[in-house]
Amino acid sequence: MKRLLNACELEIDLFCRGMRVSPLVDLGTRASRTRAGLGSGLEIAIPTGSWLKPEIWMNVPTAERHAQVSPYVLQGGPESFHVVDERDDQRYPIRIPSRPRWYDRLTSRDIPMSRVGVLQGTYLGIYINPVCDFWKQDLNCRFCTTGCNVGSNEAAEKTIEDVLETCWAAKQESGISFIHLNGGFQGGHGLEFAEPFIRAIKEEVGLLVGVQLAPEREFWRYDRLIQLGVDHFSFCVELLDADWFARVCPGKARTLGQSLFFKAMEHCAARMPRGAVSGEIIAGIEPIENTIEGIDRIVAAGAFPTVCIFRPTIGSAMEDAPFPQYEEMRTVMAAMYDACRRHRMRIGVAPNIEVSLVVNPDDAALLAPRTLDFYRYELWRRAIRVAAKPMFAARQQARPRRVSVAPPPDCGGGMVA
Ligand code: SF4
C-alpha cells in the first residue's frame, strides 16, 4: 500500500494531476471562489497536522484535461469533504472555503466585485492594467490565458473606485491583509499606470500591497513606488533555459530579455526589507535542473523563490502539453525550501498571506529533512514573525493623504542599460 502523503506532498500531487469533482458533490456556497485561467480550479485548504503550519491553501486544477483522468476525486459535502486517491483508497480530509458574499456586490459603477478582483488563497488579486501588450502582438507567454479573460471573465477596465470599493469589502468581510496588483507587459508604462492605484489603496484602505508586472528599465520607477509604500514586488522570470524561455515566453525574450528580470529583482531587493521581493519560476516545462538553477539565481539576487507547478490551462496554447511529474516536482520544492533555509530567507513572515496558486516556500518545510539547522531556521522564522508584527500592523493602516514622493527625474536618471 502506498504511504499516506503529507499535506505538502498531497498539494504537489494535486497540482500535477488535478482532481475530479463528482456532479453528486454539493459544494453549496463554496464553489466559484476563483478566477478564470490559472486560478480556475477549486480553492481548498489541506490540514497539515503539523506544528509547522496549520493548513496549506491551494487551487486544485479541475477544468483541465489531465484533471478529467486524475486518480483524485472529491467526495463528501455539504459540510465536510475529503479527497480520495483511487489508486490506493487513501482519504485526505480537506476544507473548502466559502465563496465571499462580497463577490455578488456591485461597485458604484455597477460592476460585480468578483469581476474586479478575487481571492487567491487568503489575499486579493486584481489585474489592474489593460490587456498585456504581448497578447496584441501574438507574443504572449504560451501558458497564459490573460488575453482571453480580461474583458470576458473579468472587467476590461477597473477604475480606482472599483478597486478601492472591492478592497474595502474584502478587508472588512474576508479579513485580507494583502492585495496583489498585476498587469503583464505595458510597454514600459505598467508601473506608472499602477501608481495611482497604489497611492489610493495606501491612503484610503490600508493594506499591504504587492505589484507584479513585467520588469521595466527605468529603475527609478521602482524607487518611487517603494516610497509610496509598496510592500512587495514579484518578477515572473518563468524559465531559466534560454531556448525554453524564447519558445514559451517569446514576448519576454524578445522585448525584455531574461537578465532584466534578475537586475530588477536585485535593484528592489537592495532597497526593500529582506523577504519583500520574489522571483517566480514555473516548474514542469524545462528540465528540473534548470528550474533548480533558476531558484538559486533568484535567491542570489536577494529575492525569495515562488515556484508555480505548470498547469496546462484550458484556452492556453499549451493546454495539450504533458502535465508535470510528482517526483520531479517534489525534488524542486524541496530544493526551493533548502535554498531559503541556506540563505535565511524570511518566508511566511507577513500576516495572513497564503497563496493558493503556488507551493508556498514555507509549505515545503514539510518536505525537509529534520536536521539541526532545519530547527534553527524554523525557530528563527518564528522569532522574526513575532518581531515583525508591529511593523506589518503599521503598514496596514490607511495613511490619509498625501503620501509625498520624490518627483520623477528630468532625464531618466536611474535607468539601467
Ligand atoms: S507577460 Fe506573459 S504571463 Fe504575463 S500577462 Fe503577458 S503574456 Fe501573460
Short mmCIF file of C-alpha atoms and ligand atoms in Angstrom, two decimals:
data_model
loop_
_atom_site.label_atom_id
_atom_site.label_comp_id
_atom_site.label_asym_id
_atom_site.label_seq_id
_atom_site.Cartn_x
_atom_site.Cartn_y
_atom_site.Cartn_z
CA MET A 1 0.00 0.00 0.00
CA LYS A 2 1.25 3.46 -0.89
CA ARG A 3 2.16 5.58 2.12
CA LEU A 4 -0.06 8.45 3.14
CA LEU A 5 1.23 11.69 1.63
CA ASN A 6 1.86 14.62 3.93
CA ALA A 7 -0.06 17.84 3.21
CA CYS A 8 2.65 19.37 1.03
CA GLU A 9 3.14 16.15 -0.93
CA LEU A 10 -0.61 15.99 -1.50
CA GLU A 11 -0.57 19.63 -2.62
CA ILE A 12 2.18 18.85 -5.15
CA ASP A 13 0.43 15.75 -6.50
CA LEU A 14 -2.87 17.61 -6.80
CA PHE A 15 -1.15 20.43 -8.70
CA CYS A 16 0.36 17.81 -11.04
CA ARG A 17 -2.68 15.60 -11.57
CA GLY A 18 -5.68 17.78 -10.78
CA MET A 19 -8.87 16.40 -9.31
CA ARG A 20 -12.27 15.24 -10.47
CA VAL A 21 -15.35 16.68 -8.85
CA SER A 22 -18.31 14.37 -8.94
CA PRO A 23 -21.56 16.09 -10.01
CA LEU A 24 -23.05 14.45 -6.90
CA VAL A 25 -20.87 16.55 -4.62
CA ASP A 26 -22.80 19.50 -3.24
CA LEU A 27 -20.39 22.42 -2.95
CA GLY A 28 -23.14 24.71 -1.72
CA THR A 29 -21.84 28.26 -1.45
CA ARG A 30 -18.25 27.15 -1.69
CA ALA A 31 -17.92 26.97 -5.47
CA SER A 32 -16.74 29.81 -7.68
CA ARG A 33 -14.31 31.44 -5.32
CA THR A 34 -11.88 31.57 -8.16
CA ARG A 35 -10.74 33.39 -11.26
CA ALA A 36 -10.65 32.21 -14.83
CA GLY A 37 -7.35 30.93 -16.23
CA LEU A 38 -4.58 29.89 -13.90
CA GLY A 39 -6.82 30.06 -10.84
CA SER A 40 -9.86 28.42 -12.37
CA GLY A 41 -9.76 25.34 -10.16
CA LEU A 42 -11.21 24.72 -6.73
CA GLU A 43 -9.76 26.50 -3.71
CA ILE A 44 -9.14 24.11 -0.84
CA ALA A 45 -7.26 24.09 2.47
CA ILE A 46 -5.43 20.93 3.49
CA PRO A 47 -4.90 20.46 7.24
CA THR A 48 -1.27 19.54 7.90
CA GLY A 49 -1.46 18.05 11.40
CA SER A 50 1.99 19.62 11.91
CA TRP A 51 3.36 22.38 14.13
CA LEU A 52 4.95 23.95 11.07
CA LYS A 53 1.70 25.48 9.79
CA PRO A 54 -1.92 24.52 10.36
CA GLU A 55 -3.18 24.45 6.77
CA ILE A 56 -1.94 24.57 3.20
CA TRP A 57 -4.07 26.52 0.75
CA MET A 58 -4.15 25.55 -2.89
CA ASN A 59 -6.14 25.96 -6.08
CA VAL A 60 -6.65 22.43 -7.43
CA PRO A 61 -6.92 22.12 -11.23
CA THR A 62 -10.35 20.72 -12.05
CA ALA A 63 -11.11 22.00 -15.56
CA GLU A 64 -8.00 20.89 -17.43
CA ARG A 65 -7.85 17.72 -19.50
CA HIS A 66 -5.48 15.92 -17.15
CA ALA A 67 -7.84 16.60 -14.24
CA GLN A 68 -10.57 14.60 -16.00
CA VAL A 69 -8.48 11.42 -15.68
CA SER A 70 -6.98 12.17 -12.28
CA PRO A 71 -6.93 9.41 -9.67
CA TYR A 72 -8.03 12.06 -7.16
CA VAL A 73 -11.74 12.61 -6.66
CA LEU A 74 -13.55 14.99 -4.36
CA GLN A 75 -16.13 13.37 -2.10
CA GLY A 76 -18.36 14.38 0.79
CA GLY A 77 -20.29 17.57 1.40
CA PRO A 78 -22.11 19.68 2.11
CA GLU A 79 -20.30 20.19 5.44
CA SER A 80 -17.17 18.04 5.32
CA PHE A 81 -15.13 17.00 2.34
CA HIS A 82 -12.27 14.66 1.55
CA VAL A 83 -10.12 13.82 -1.44
CA VAL A 84 -9.86 10.13 -2.27
CA ASP A 85 -6.88 8.73 -4.15
CA GLU A 86 -8.47 5.90 -6.12
CA ARG A 87 -5.09 4.21 -6.65
CA ASP A 88 -4.96 3.12 -3.03
CA ASP A 89 -8.20 4.38 -1.46
CA GLN A 90 -6.38 6.82 0.80
CA ARG A 91 -8.71 9.55 2.07
CA TYR A 92 -7.46 13.04 2.80
CA PRO A 93 -9.76 15.40 4.72
CA ILE A 94 -9.84 18.92 3.33
CA ARG A 95 -11.71 22.16 3.91
CA ILE A 96 -13.38 24.14 1.14
CA PRO A 97 -13.57 27.85 1.96
CA SER A 98 -16.83 29.67 1.38
CA ARG A 99 -17.48 31.97 -1.52
CA PRO A 100 -17.19 35.51 -0.16
CA ARG A 101 -20.54 37.29 -0.05
CA TRP A 102 -18.98 40.49 -1.38
CA TYR A 103 -18.38 38.75 -4.74
CA ASP A 104 -22.03 39.44 -5.60
CA ARG A 105 -21.99 43.08 -4.55
CA LEU A 106 -21.71 45.83 -7.13
CA THR A 107 -19.25 48.70 -7.21
CA SER A 108 -20.77 52.16 -7.63
CA ARG A 109 -20.32 51.68 -11.40
CA ASP A 110 -22.47 48.54 -11.18
CA ILE A 111 -19.57 46.17 -11.77
CA PRO A 112 -19.83 42.91 -9.78
CA MET A 113 -16.89 42.90 -7.39
CA SER A 114 -15.94 39.36 -8.49
CA ARG A 115 -15.22 40.88 -11.92
CA VAL A 116 -12.81 43.32 -10.29
CA GLY A 117 -10.84 41.02 -8.02
CA VAL A 118 -10.91 37.55 -6.45
CA LEU A 119 -9.31 35.83 -3.51
CA GLN A 120 -6.37 33.59 -4.43
CA GLY A 121 -5.88 31.85 -1.10
CA THR A 122 -6.22 34.47 1.63
CA TYR A 123 -5.27 37.57 -0.37
CA LEU A 124 -6.98 39.67 -3.03
CA GLY A 125 -5.69 39.53 -6.60
CA ILE A 126 -6.58 42.25 -9.10
CA TYR A 127 -5.43 42.60 -12.69
CA ILE A 128 -5.41 46.40 -12.98
CA ASN A 129 -3.89 47.18 -16.37
CA PRO A 130 -5.22 46.87 -19.91
CA VAL A 131 -4.61 43.50 -21.58
CA CYS A 132 -0.91 42.67 -21.67
CA ASP A 133 0.70 44.08 -24.83
CA PHE A 134 2.22 40.72 -25.72
CA TRP A 135 -1.28 39.45 -26.47
CA LYS A 136 -1.75 42.19 -29.07
CA GLN A 137 1.39 41.07 -30.92
CA ASP A 138 0.88 37.30 -30.67
CA LEU A 139 3.93 37.22 -28.39
CA ASN A 140 2.05 36.12 -25.29
CA CYS A 141 3.50 33.52 -22.97
CA ARG A 142 2.24 30.19 -24.21
CA PHE A 143 0.85 29.04 -20.85
CA CYS A 144 -1.09 32.30 -20.30
CA THR A 145 -4.81 32.95 -20.75
CA THR A 146 -4.93 36.58 -19.60
CA GLY A 147 -5.82 37.82 -23.10
CA CYS A 148 -8.92 35.59 -23.07
CA ASN A 149 -10.02 36.53 -19.55
CA VAL A 150 -9.66 40.28 -19.30
CA GLY A 151 -12.83 41.77 -20.74
CA SER A 152 -14.77 38.47 -20.63
CA ASN A 153 -14.49 36.77 -17.24
CA GLU A 154 -13.33 39.96 -15.58
CA ALA A 155 -13.97 43.64 -16.24
CA ALA A 156 -11.82 45.04 -19.06
CA GLU A 157 -11.33 48.29 -17.20
CA LYS A 158 -11.16 48.77 -13.44
CA THR A 159 -11.29 52.28 -12.12
CA ILE A 160 -9.58 53.34 -8.92
CA GLU A 161 -13.03 53.50 -7.29
CA ASP A 162 -13.84 49.94 -8.40
CA VAL A 163 -10.59 48.75 -6.88
CA LEU A 164 -10.98 50.72 -3.63
CA GLU A 165 -14.54 49.54 -3.06
CA THR A 166 -13.53 45.94 -3.71
CA CYS A 167 -10.54 46.28 -1.37
CA TRP A 168 -12.78 47.64 1.37
CA ALA A 169 -15.25 44.80 1.01
CA ALA A 170 -12.50 42.18 1.01
CA LYS A 171 -10.81 43.75 4.02
CA GLN A 172 -13.95 44.10 6.08
CA GLU A 173 -15.65 40.83 5.20
CA SER A 174 -12.79 38.46 4.37
CA GLY A 175 -10.15 39.99 6.63
CA ILE A 176 -7.50 40.29 3.92
CA SER A 177 -4.19 41.94 4.75
CA PHE A 178 -2.64 41.90 1.27
CA ILE A 179 -3.59 42.92 -2.25
CA HIS A 180 -1.65 41.76 -5.26
CA LEU A 181 -1.83 44.03 -8.30
CA ASN A 182 -0.75 42.54 -11.59
CA GLY A 183 -0.89 43.58 -15.21
CA GLY A 184 1.54 41.89 -17.61
CA PHE A 185 3.62 43.95 -20.08
CA GLN A 186 2.53 47.54 -20.77
CA GLY A 187 5.34 48.81 -23.00
CA GLY A 188 7.33 50.16 -20.06
CA HIS A 189 4.38 52.06 -18.55
CA GLY A 190 2.97 49.44 -16.19
CA LEU A 191 4.50 50.91 -13.02
CA GLU A 192 3.31 54.37 -13.99
CA PHE A 193 -0.21 53.00 -14.55
CA ALA A 194 -0.16 51.23 -11.18
CA GLU A 195 0.97 54.28 -9.18
CA PRO A 196 -2.42 55.96 -8.60
CA PHE A 197 -3.97 52.65 -7.58
CA ILE A 198 -1.21 52.07 -5.05
CA ARG A 199 -1.43 55.60 -3.72
CA ALA A 200 -5.21 55.34 -3.26
CA ILE A 201 -5.07 51.91 -1.58
CA LYS A 202 -2.35 53.04 0.81
CA GLU A 203 -4.10 56.28 1.66
CA GLU A 204 -7.69 55.15 1.87
CA VAL A 205 -7.84 51.44 2.66
CA GLY A 206 -4.58 50.48 4.30
CA LEU A 207 -3.35 47.12 3.02
CA LEU A 208 -0.04 45.50 2.25
CA VAL A 209 0.40 45.98 -1.49
CA GLY A 210 2.26 43.70 -3.89
CA VAL A 211 2.99 44.53 -7.53
CA GLN A 212 3.67 42.01 -10.28
CA LEU A 213 4.42 43.48 -13.69
CA ALA A 214 6.91 42.84 -16.44
CA PRO A 215 10.24 44.42 -15.41
CA GLU A 216 10.92 47.96 -16.60
CA ARG A 217 14.22 49.58 -17.46
CA GLU A 218 13.61 52.86 -15.66
CA PHE A 219 14.52 51.68 -12.20
CA TRP A 220 13.69 54.99 -10.56
CA ARG A 221 10.05 53.99 -11.03
CA TYR A 222 10.57 51.15 -8.54
CA ASP A 223 12.12 53.60 -6.07
CA ARG A 224 9.12 55.84 -6.44
CA LEU A 225 6.69 53.03 -5.68
CA ILE A 226 8.81 51.92 -2.73
CA GLN A 227 8.49 55.48 -1.40
CA LEU A 228 4.75 55.24 -1.87
CA GLY A 229 4.76 52.20 0.41
CA VAL A 230 4.71 49.18 -1.91
CA ASP A 231 5.42 46.16 0.28
CA HIS A 232 6.27 43.54 -2.30
CA PHE A 233 7.49 43.22 -5.88
CA SER A 234 7.42 39.95 -7.76
CA PHE A 235 9.12 39.21 -11.07
CA CYS A 236 7.98 36.31 -13.23
CA VAL A 237 11.13 35.05 -14.89
CA GLU A 238 9.25 31.79 -15.60
CA LEU A 239 12.03 29.69 -17.19
CA LEU A 240 15.80 29.70 -16.97
CA ASP A 241 16.95 27.85 -20.05
CA ALA A 242 17.33 30.44 -22.85
CA ASP A 243 15.77 28.24 -25.54
CA TRP A 244 12.77 27.29 -23.42
CA PHE A 245 12.39 30.93 -22.37
CA ALA A 246 12.36 32.10 -26.02
CA ARG A 247 9.96 29.38 -27.09
CA VAL A 248 7.45 29.67 -24.24
CA CYS A 249 7.76 33.40 -23.47
CA PRO A 250 8.51 34.97 -26.88
CA GLY A 251 7.45 38.48 -25.85
CA LYS A 252 9.54 38.48 -22.72
CA ALA A 253 12.54 37.04 -24.56
CA ARG A 254 12.44 39.49 -27.49
CA THR A 255 11.37 42.63 -25.69
CA LEU A 256 12.86 42.37 -22.22
CA GLY A 257 15.50 39.65 -22.07
CA GLN A 258 16.00 37.38 -19.11
CA SER A 259 18.74 39.41 -17.43
CA LEU A 260 16.40 42.37 -16.88
CA PHE A 261 14.29 40.23 -14.54
CA PHE A 262 17.29 39.50 -12.32
CA LYS A 263 18.56 43.09 -12.45
CA ALA A 264 15.17 44.42 -11.41
CA MET A 265 15.00 41.85 -8.61
CA GLU A 266 18.45 42.87 -7.37
CA HIS A 267 17.57 46.55 -7.54
CA CYS A 268 14.39 46.19 -5.49
CA ALA A 269 15.84 43.64 -3.06
CA ALA A 270 18.67 46.07 -2.23
CA ARG A 271 16.13 48.78 -1.31
CA MET A 272 13.42 46.83 0.49
CA PRO A 273 13.32 44.71 3.63
CA ARG A 274 14.58 41.18 3.15
CA GLY A 275 11.72 38.95 2.05
CA ALA A 276 9.88 41.76 0.22
CA VAL A 277 10.92 40.71 -3.30
CA SER A 278 10.22 37.42 -5.02
CA GLY A 279 11.13 35.77 -8.28
CA GLU A 280 8.62 33.42 -9.84
CA ILE A 281 9.56 30.40 -11.90
CA ILE A 282 7.49 27.64 -13.47
CA ALA A 283 8.41 24.03 -12.81
CA GLY A 284 7.37 21.24 -15.11
CA ILE A 285 8.21 22.68 -18.54
CA GLU A 286 12.01 22.77 -18.77
CA PRO A 287 14.30 20.13 -17.16
CA ILE A 288 14.22 20.45 -13.36
CA GLU A 289 17.99 21.08 -13.26
CA ASN A 290 17.23 24.42 -14.94
CA THR A 291 14.42 25.15 -12.51
CA ILE A 292 16.66 24.48 -9.53
CA GLU A 293 19.38 26.67 -11.03
CA GLY A 294 16.72 29.36 -11.51
CA ILE A 295 15.78 29.09 -7.83
CA ASP A 296 19.42 29.57 -6.87
CA ARG A 297 19.74 32.63 -9.12
CA ILE A 298 16.61 34.18 -7.64
CA VAL A 299 17.91 33.66 -4.11
CA ALA A 300 21.34 35.00 -5.10
CA ALA A 301 19.57 38.16 -6.35
CA GLY A 302 18.23 38.66 -2.81
CA ALA A 303 14.68 37.55 -3.63
CA PHE A 304 12.74 34.53 -2.41
CA PRO A 305 11.58 31.96 -4.94
CA THR A 306 7.96 31.20 -5.67
CA VAL A 307 7.59 28.11 -7.79
CA CYS A 308 4.47 27.52 -9.82
CA ILE A 309 3.79 23.98 -10.98
CA PHE A 310 2.94 24.16 -14.68
CA ARG A 311 -0.79 23.92 -15.34
CA PRO A 312 -1.91 23.13 -18.92
CA THR A 313 -4.70 25.67 -18.63
CA ILE A 314 -7.69 25.31 -20.94
CA GLY A 315 -7.61 28.04 -23.56
CA SER A 316 -3.83 28.46 -23.46
CA ALA A 317 -1.51 27.45 -26.32
CA MET A 318 -0.10 24.78 -24.00
CA GLU A 319 -3.38 23.17 -22.98
CA ASP A 320 -2.30 19.85 -24.51
CA ALA A 321 1.22 19.85 -23.05
CA PRO A 322 2.05 16.98 -20.70
CA PHE A 323 1.44 17.62 -17.02
CA PRO A 324 4.41 17.60 -14.60
CA GLN A 325 5.56 14.51 -12.75
CA TYR A 326 5.13 14.32 -8.99
CA GLU A 327 8.61 13.01 -8.09
CA GLU A 328 10.29 15.77 -10.08
CA MET A 329 8.09 18.47 -8.59
CA ARG A 330 8.76 17.16 -5.09
CA THR A 331 12.50 17.42 -5.76
CA VAL A 332 12.09 21.02 -6.96
CA MET A 333 10.03 22.08 -3.95
CA ALA A 334 12.48 20.50 -1.52
CA ALA A 335 15.27 22.43 -3.29
CA MET A 336 13.24 25.64 -3.01
CA TYR A 337 12.90 25.28 0.76
CA ASP A 338 16.54 24.28 1.08
CA ALA A 339 17.67 27.43 -0.80
CA CYS A 340 15.52 29.58 1.50
CA ARG A 341 16.94 27.88 4.60
CA ARG A 342 20.56 28.24 3.47
CA HIS A 343 20.09 31.93 2.66
CA ARG A 344 17.95 32.67 5.75
CA MET A 345 15.08 33.93 3.61
CA ARG A 346 12.24 35.50 5.57
CA ILE A 347 9.44 33.32 4.27
CA GLY A 348 5.95 33.17 5.77
CA VAL A 349 6.60 36.27 7.89
CA ALA A 350 3.87 38.64 6.64
CA PRO A 351 0.48 38.07 8.29
CA ASN A 352 -2.32 36.07 6.71
CA ILE A 353 -0.85 35.58 3.24
CA GLU A 354 -1.48 32.12 1.87
CA VAL A 355 -1.01 31.92 -1.89
CA SER A 356 -3.14 29.21 -3.47
CA LEU A 357 -1.57 29.23 -6.95
CA VAL A 358 1.90 28.08 -5.94
CA VAL A 359 3.57 25.81 -3.40
CA ASN A 360 4.47 28.45 -0.79
CA PRO A 361 8.11 28.19 0.30
CA ASP A 362 7.00 27.55 3.89
CA ASP A 363 4.63 24.76 2.73
CA ALA A 364 7.75 22.93 1.60
CA ALA A 365 9.11 22.85 5.17
CA LEU A 366 7.05 19.66 5.38
CA LEU A 367 9.43 18.08 2.86
CA ALA A 368 12.69 18.97 4.59
CA PRO A 369 14.95 16.58 6.49
CA ARG A 370 14.87 17.31 10.23
CA THR A 371 18.45 18.46 10.68
CA LEU A 372 19.68 20.75 13.46
CA ASP A 373 19.75 23.67 11.03
CA PHE A 374 16.16 22.96 9.99
CA TYR A 375 15.03 23.57 13.60
CA ARG A 376 17.30 26.63 13.91
CA TYR A 377 15.79 28.14 10.78
CA GLU A 378 12.21 27.38 11.77
CA LEU A 379 12.73 28.92 15.25
CA TRP A 380 14.41 31.96 13.69
CA ARG A 381 11.48 32.39 11.26
CA ARG A 382 9.03 32.35 14.16
CA ALA A 383 11.06 34.92 16.09
CA ILE A 384 11.20 37.17 13.02
CA ARG A 385 7.45 36.81 12.53
CA VAL A 386 6.73 37.93 16.09
CA ALA A 387 9.22 40.81 15.89
CA ALA A 388 7.76 41.99 12.56
CA LYS A 389 4.13 42.11 13.76
CA PRO A 390 4.09 45.80 14.80
CA MET A 391 5.74 46.83 11.54
CA PHE A 392 3.18 44.96 9.43
CA ALA A 393 0.32 46.31 11.56
CA ALA A 394 1.57 49.86 10.96
CA ARG A 395 1.86 49.25 7.22
CA GLN A 396 -1.79 48.13 7.11
CA GLN A 397 -3.03 51.45 8.46
CA ALA A 398 -4.59 53.85 5.96
CA ARG A 399 -2.30 56.84 5.51
CA PRO A 400 -4.56 59.84 4.90
CA ARG A 401 -3.39 62.00 2.13
CA ARG A 402 -0.98 62.80 0.84
CA VAL A 403 1.94 60.42 0.58
CA SER A 404 4.66 62.55 -0.94
CA VAL A 405 7.26 61.01 -3.17
CA ALA A 406 10.23 62.41 -4.97
CA PRO A 407 9.42 63.90 -8.41
CA PRO A 408 10.47 61.84 -11.39
CA PRO A 409 13.97 62.55 -12.67
CA ASP A 410 14.20 65.02 -15.55
CA CYS A 411 16.19 62.85 -17.87
CA GLY A 412 15.64 59.24 -16.97
CA GLY A 413 18.12 59.13 -14.08
CA GLY A 414 18.42 55.69 -12.56
CA MET A 415 17.90 53.84 -15.82
CA VAL A 416 19.74 50.67 -16.45
CA ALA A 417 21.29 49.84 -19.75
S1 SF4 B 1 3.67 38.75 -19.53
FE1 SF4 B 1 3.16 36.70 -20.26
S2 SF4 B 1 2.19 35.70 -18.49
FE2 SF4 B 1 2.16 37.91 -18.08
S3 SF4 B 1 0.16 38.59 -18.85
FE3 SF4 B 1 1.65 38.89 -20.51
S4 SF4 B 1 1.52 37.03 -21.75
FE4 SF4 B 1 0.54 36.59 -19.77
#
